[in-house]
Amino acid sequence: MQPEIATSDFHMHSTASDGGYSPAELVEKCHNVGLTQIALTDHDTVDGVAEAIQQGEKLGIAVVPGIEFSCVYNKKSVHMLGLGVDVNHTSFQEMLRHQRELREKRMNVITQKFAALGINIKPGDVLQEAGSGSIGRPHIAKVLVKYGVVQTVAEAFDSYLAEGKPCYVEKEREMTVKEAIDWTHEVGGLSIVAHPGYYGLNHEIIHWITDWGMDGIEVYHRDHDAHDKTTFEDLCREAEQLTGKVIMRSGGSDFHHETYGRKQEPLGHTRLSNHYANQIMTELSHRNQQA
């Protein structure tokens, strides 16, 4: 179990990717529910970080610059968090621009599949929905809701956009788990596997830590039940015995909007204990001093 005091959340999304609130609005909402340390971890982009940090400084909230990488491992989709990344690193920014180009290309192929079904989606409407953010299937889903094709984003995925559905398109080039770990370390961050309860890759996660240097596990997530949390705490301890180093326990709400997600819940419901959050902050400070 987590220690009692918990005012931290190290996994959330803004309109810079597929969240429902701007970075500034999100930080203000965090302030309103009593959070004091947060990480903005938009999908494959850090474009919202500067705005979030600026708002955090106004409201007295520590904002960790983060990202959630979309990756693949043995053809299975895996998400990797990078916490404390240098958002101004030139090569990092170039890599993210390339990822955005691939997302736009994928979006165009998806809209072509919809056209073949007699559903004409204007690419401009999807781009408008995404704004300056990282384009993803949720933006197409929102356009479908606006067009009246479906009632909800969840229905759009269940009927058209999820893997195996008629308009699903694989990404042309997926980042690998090892690449995500290496990029995170290159830009001074901590690499954490996100919501491992989704994957069934516990043995592989140990390998990512012992052989590739991954720093931690998102033990606490809105979709992890008590058994999951115990399982991943045990996994951290196993990795610590094998490596002789402290493995970071991270966690957060994975908040996008009150009405998004597999399990809808208000911001502030799923939190990370300050004990574990402070371990992460201390390790990031230590790495920055060594850089």
mmCIF file with all atom_site columns, C-alpha atoms in Angstrom, residues 11-116:
data_model
loop_
_atom_site.group_PDB
_atom_site.id
_atom_site.type_symbol
_atom_site.label_atom_id
_atom_site.label_alt_id
_atom_site.label_comp_id
_atom_site.label_asym_id
_atom_site.label_entity_id
_atom_site.label_seq_id
_atom_site.pdbx_PDB_ins_code
_atom_site.Cartn_x
_atom_site.Cartn_y
_atom_site.Cartn_z
_atom_site.occupancy
_atom_site.B_iso_or_equiv
_atom_site.pdbx_formal_charge
_atom_site.auth_seq_id
_atom_site.auth_comp_id
_atom_site.auth_asym_id
_atom_site.auth_atom_id
_atom_site.pdbx_PDB_model_num
ATOM 1   C CA . HIS A 1 11  ? 0.344   10.903 -15.520 1.00 0.00 ? 11  HIS A CA 1
ATOM 2   C CA . MET A 1 12  ? -2.082  13.257 -17.272 1.00 0.00 ? 12  MET A CA 1
ATOM 3   C CA . HIS A 1 13  ? -2.910  14.711 -20.660 1.00 0.00 ? 13  HIS A CA 1
ATOM 4   C CA . SER A 1 14  ? -3.844  18.109 -22.095 1.00 0.00 ? 14  SER A CA 1
ATOM 5   C CA . THR A 1 15  ? -5.028  19.446 -25.439 1.00 0.00 ? 15  THR A CA 1
ATOM 6   C CA . ALA A 1 16  ? -1.392  19.212 -26.561 1.00 0.00 ? 16  ALA A CA 1
ATOM 7   C CA . SER A 1 17  ? -2.354  15.609 -27.326 1.00 0.00 ? 17  SER A CA 1
ATOM 8   C CA . ASP A 1 18  ? -5.785  14.091 -26.681 1.00 0.00 ? 18  ASP A CA 1
ATOM 9   C CA . GLY A 1 19  ? -6.812  15.672 -23.381 1.00 0.00 ? 19  GLY A CA 1
ATOM 10  C CA . GLY A 1 20  ? -9.848  17.846 -22.894 1.00 0.00 ? 20  GLY A CA 1
ATOM 11  C CA . TYR A 1 21  ? -8.242  20.859 -21.179 1.00 0.00 ? 21  TYR A CA 1
ATOM 12  C CA . SER A 1 22  ? -5.438  23.206 -22.131 1.00 0.00 ? 22  SER A CA 1
ATOM 13  C CA . PRO A 1 23  ? -2.238  22.809 -20.095 1.00 0.00 ? 23  PRO A CA 1
ATOM 14  C CA . ALA A 1 24  ? -3.058  25.925 -18.072 1.00 0.00 ? 24  ALA A CA 1
ATOM 15  C CA . GLU A 1 25  ? -6.643  24.802 -17.444 1.00 0.00 ? 25  GLU A CA 1
ATOM 16  C CA . LEU A 1 26  ? -5.418  21.374 -16.394 1.00 0.00 ? 26  LEU A CA 1
ATOM 17  C CA . VAL A 1 27  ? -2.938  22.800 -13.881 1.00 0.00 ? 27  VAL A CA 1
ATOM 18  C CA . GLU A 1 28  ? -5.650  25.040 -12.449 1.00 0.00 ? 28  GLU A CA 1
ATOM 19  C CA . LYS A 1 29  ? -7.941  22.030 -12.035 1.00 0.00 ? 29  LYS A CA 1
ATOM 20  C CA . CYS A 1 30  ? -5.106  20.197 -10.271 1.00 0.00 ? 30  CYS A CA 1
ATOM 21  C CA . HIS A 1 31  ? -4.727  23.156 -7.920  1.00 0.00 ? 31  HIS A CA 1
ATOM 22  C CA . ASN A 1 32  ? -8.457  23.133 -7.209  1.00 0.00 ? 32  ASN A CA 1
ATOM 23  C CA . VAL A 1 33  ? -8.395  19.487 -6.090  1.00 0.00 ? 33  VAL A CA 1
ATOM 24  C CA . GLY A 1 34  ? -5.334  19.912 -3.891  1.00 0.00 ? 34  GLY A CA 1
ATOM 25  C CA . LEU A 1 35  ? -2.590  18.406 -6.018  1.00 0.00 ? 35  LEU A CA 1
ATOM 26  C CA . THR A 1 36  ? 0.883   19.895 -5.422  1.00 0.00 ? 36  THR A CA 1
ATOM 27  C CA . GLN A 1 37  ? 3.140   17.884 -7.775  1.00 0.00 ? 37  GLN A CA 1
ATOM 28  C CA . ILE A 1 38  ? 2.118   16.772 -11.252 1.00 0.00 ? 38  ILE A CA 1
ATOM 29  C CA . ALA A 1 39  ? 3.647   15.558 -14.509 1.00 0.00 ? 39  ALA A CA 1
ATOM 30  C CA . LEU A 1 40  ? 2.214   16.521 -17.887 1.00 0.00 ? 40  LEU A CA 1
ATOM 31  C CA . THR A 1 41  ? 2.669   13.429 -20.062 1.00 0.00 ? 41  THR A CA 1
ATOM 32  C CA . ASP A 1 42  ? 1.021   14.081 -23.404 1.00 0.00 ? 42  ASP A CA 1
ATOM 33  C CA . HIS A 1 43  ? 1.249   11.462 -26.148 1.00 0.00 ? 43  HIS A CA 1
ATOM 34  C CA . ASP A 1 44  ? 4.445   11.827 -28.198 1.00 0.00 ? 44  ASP A CA 1
ATOM 35  C CA . THR A 1 45  ? 4.720   15.583 -27.610 1.00 0.00 ? 45  THR A CA 1
ATOM 36  C CA . VAL A 1 46  ? 6.063   18.055 -25.059 1.00 0.00 ? 46  VAL A CA 1
ATOM 37  C CA . ASP A 1 47  ? 4.381   21.074 -26.644 1.00 0.00 ? 47  ASP A CA 1
ATOM 38  C CA . GLY A 1 48  ? 2.194   21.766 -23.622 1.00 0.00 ? 48  GLY A CA 1
ATOM 39  C CA . VAL A 1 49  ? 4.919   21.632 -20.986 1.00 0.00 ? 49  VAL A CA 1
ATOM 40  C CA . ALA A 1 50  ? 6.020   25.288 -21.023 1.00 0.00 ? 50  ALA A CA 1
ATOM 41  C CA . GLU A 1 51  ? 2.453   26.531 -20.553 1.00 0.00 ? 51  GLU A CA 1
ATOM 42  C CA . ALA A 1 52  ? 1.866   24.041 -17.738 1.00 0.00 ? 52  ALA A CA 1
ATOM 43  C CA . ILE A 1 53  ? 5.063   25.025 -15.921 1.00 0.00 ? 53  ILE A CA 1
ATOM 44  C CA . GLN A 1 54  ? 4.208   28.724 -16.221 1.00 0.00 ? 54  GLN A CA 1
ATOM 45  C CA . GLN A 1 55  ? 0.757   28.147 -14.741 1.00 0.00 ? 55  GLN A CA 1
ATOM 46  C CA . GLY A 1 56  ? 2.229   25.922 -12.050 1.00 0.00 ? 56  GLY A CA 1
ATOM 47  C CA . GLU A 1 57  ? 4.578   28.699 -10.967 1.00 0.00 ? 57  GLU A CA 1
ATOM 48  C CA . LYS A 1 58  ? 1.603   31.032 -10.573 1.00 0.00 ? 58  LYS A CA 1
ATOM 49  C CA . LEU A 1 59  ? -0.373  28.541 -8.484  1.00 0.00 ? 59  LEU A CA 1
ATOM 50  C CA . GLY A 1 60  ? 2.423   26.911 -6.497  1.00 0.00 ? 60  GLY A CA 1
ATOM 51  C CA . ILE A 1 61  ? 2.308   23.520 -8.236  1.00 0.00 ? 61  ILE A CA 1
ATOM 52  C CA . ALA A 1 62  ? 5.494   21.723 -9.240  1.00 0.00 ? 62  ALA A CA 1
ATOM 53  C CA . VAL A 1 63  ? 5.125   20.579 -12.867 1.00 0.00 ? 63  VAL A CA 1
ATOM 54  C CA . VAL A 1 64  ? 7.434   17.815 -14.082 1.00 0.00 ? 64  VAL A CA 1
ATOM 55  C CA . PRO A 1 65  ? 8.063   17.953 -17.849 1.00 0.00 ? 65  PRO A CA 1
ATOM 56  C CA . GLY A 1 66  ? 6.996   14.589 -19.210 1.00 0.00 ? 66  GLY A CA 1
ATOM 57  C CA . ILE A 1 67  ? 5.873   12.604 -22.218 1.00 0.00 ? 67  ILE A CA 1
ATOM 58  C CA . GLU A 1 68  ? 4.075   9.340  -22.971 1.00 0.00 ? 68  GLU A CA 1
ATOM 59  C CA . PHE A 1 69  ? 5.701   7.481  -25.859 1.00 0.00 ? 69  PHE A CA 1
ATOM 60  C CA . SER A 1 70  ? 3.612   5.196  -28.053 1.00 0.00 ? 70  SER A CA 1
ATOM 61  C CA . CYS A 1 71  ? 5.749   2.087  -28.527 1.00 0.00 ? 71  CYS A CA 1
ATOM 62  C CA . VAL A 1 72  ? 5.657   -1.489 -29.687 1.00 0.00 ? 72  VAL A CA 1
ATOM 63  C CA . TYR A 1 73  ? 7.194   -4.617 -28.195 1.00 0.00 ? 73  TYR A CA 1
ATOM 64  C CA . ASN A 1 74  ? 6.888   -7.871 -30.165 1.00 0.00 ? 74  ASN A CA 1
ATOM 65  C CA . LYS A 1 75  ? 3.905   -6.391 -32.055 1.00 0.00 ? 75  LYS A CA 1
ATOM 66  C CA . LYS A 1 76  ? 2.153   -5.427 -28.793 1.00 0.00 ? 76  LYS A CA 1
ATOM 67  C CA . SER A 1 77  ? 1.314   -1.775 -28.115 1.00 0.00 ? 77  SER A CA 1
ATOM 68  C CA . VAL A 1 78  ? 3.110   -0.457 -25.028 1.00 0.00 ? 78  VAL A CA 1
ATOM 69  C CA . HIS A 1 79  ? 3.199   3.060  -23.586 1.00 0.00 ? 79  HIS A CA 1
ATOM 70  C CA . MET A 1 80  ? 6.318   4.402  -21.896 1.00 0.00 ? 80  MET A CA 1
ATOM 71  C CA . LEU A 1 81  ? 6.467   7.490  -19.687 1.00 0.00 ? 81  LEU A CA 1
ATOM 72  C CA . GLY A 1 82  ? 9.451   9.820  -19.660 1.00 0.00 ? 82  GLY A CA 1
ATOM 73  C CA . LEU A 1 83  ? 9.548   11.993 -16.531 1.00 0.00 ? 83  LEU A CA 1
ATOM 74  C CA . GLY A 1 84  ? 11.802  15.023 -16.152 1.00 0.00 ? 84  GLY A CA 1
ATOM 75  C CA . VAL A 1 85  ? 12.802  15.233 -19.809 1.00 0.00 ? 85  VAL A CA 1
ATOM 76  C CA . ASP A 1 86  ? 14.652  18.189 -21.356 1.00 0.00 ? 86  ASP A CA 1
ATOM 77  C CA . VAL A 1 87  ? 11.969  19.539 -23.663 1.00 0.00 ? 87  VAL A CA 1
ATOM 78  C CA . ASN A 1 88  ? 14.428  21.844 -25.462 1.00 0.00 ? 88  ASN A CA 1
ATOM 79  C CA . HIS A 1 89  ? 16.869  19.135 -26.555 1.00 0.00 ? 89  HIS A CA 1
ATOM 80  C CA . THR A 1 90  ? 17.367  19.674 -30.310 1.00 0.00 ? 90  THR A CA 1
ATOM 81  C CA . SER A 1 91  ? 17.598  16.050 -31.456 1.00 0.00 ? 91  SER A CA 1
ATOM 82  C CA . PHE A 1 92  ? 14.671  15.132 -29.228 1.00 0.00 ? 92  PHE A CA 1
ATOM 83  C CA . GLN A 1 93  ? 12.532  17.834 -30.828 1.00 0.00 ? 93  GLN A CA 1
ATOM 84  C CA . GLU A 1 94  ? 13.514  16.656 -34.305 1.00 0.00 ? 94  GLU A CA 1
ATOM 85  C CA . MET A 1 95  ? 12.519  13.090 -33.443 1.00 0.00 ? 95  MET A CA 1
ATOM 86  C CA . LEU A 1 96  ? 9.141   14.261 -32.119 1.00 0.00 ? 96  LEU A CA 1
ATOM 87  C CA . ARG A 1 97  ? 8.503   16.291 -35.293 1.00 0.00 ? 97  ARG A CA 1
ATOM 88  C CA . HIS A 1 98  ? 9.099   13.153 -37.331 1.00 0.00 ? 98  HIS A CA 1
ATOM 89  C CA . GLN A 1 99  ? 6.651   11.243 -35.101 1.00 0.00 ? 99  GLN A CA 1
ATOM 90  C CA . ARG A 1 100 ? 4.042   13.937 -35.737 1.00 0.00 ? 100 ARG A CA 1
ATOM 91  C CA . GLU A 1 101 ? 4.516   13.601 -39.500 1.00 0.00 ? 101 GLU A CA 1
ATOM 92  C CA . LEU A 1 102 ? 3.903   9.859  -39.215 1.00 0.00 ? 102 LEU A CA 1
ATOM 93  C CA . ARG A 1 103 ? 0.737   10.515 -37.190 1.00 0.00 ? 103 ARG A CA 1
ATOM 94  C CA . GLU A 1 104 ? -0.565  12.896 -39.879 1.00 0.00 ? 104 GLU A CA 1
ATOM 95  C CA . LYS A 1 105 ? 0.143   10.332 -42.584 1.00 0.00 ? 105 LYS A CA 1
ATOM 96  C CA . ARG A 1 106 ? -1.716  7.684  -40.583 1.00 0.00 ? 106 ARG A CA 1
ATOM 97  C CA . MET A 1 107 ? -4.661  10.054 -40.135 1.00 0.00 ? 107 MET A CA 1
ATOM 98  C CA . ASN A 1 108 ? -4.947  10.488 -43.884 1.00 0.00 ? 108 ASN A CA 1
ATOM 99  C CA . VAL A 1 109 ? -5.021  6.707  -44.451 1.00 0.00 ? 109 VAL A CA 1
ATOM 100 C CA . ILE A 1 110 ? -7.697  6.315  -41.763 1.00 0.00 ? 110 ILE A CA 1
ATOM 101 C CA . THR A 1 111 ? -9.890  8.971  -43.386 1.00 0.00 ? 111 THR A CA 1
ATOM 102 C CA . GLN A 1 112 ? -9.521  7.130  -46.709 1.00 0.00 ? 112 GLN A CA 1
ATOM 103 C CA . LYS A 1 113 ? -10.826 3.961  -45.031 1.00 0.00 ? 113 LYS A CA 1
ATOM 104 C CA . PHE A 1 114 ? -13.824 5.882  -43.729 1.00 0.00 ? 114 PHE A CA 1
ATOM 105 C CA . ALA A 1 115 ? -14.442 7.274  -47.222 1.00 0.00 ? 115 ALA A CA 1
ATOM 106 C CA . ALA A 1 116 ? -14.581 3.714  -48.560 1.00 0.00 ? 116 ALA A CA 1
#
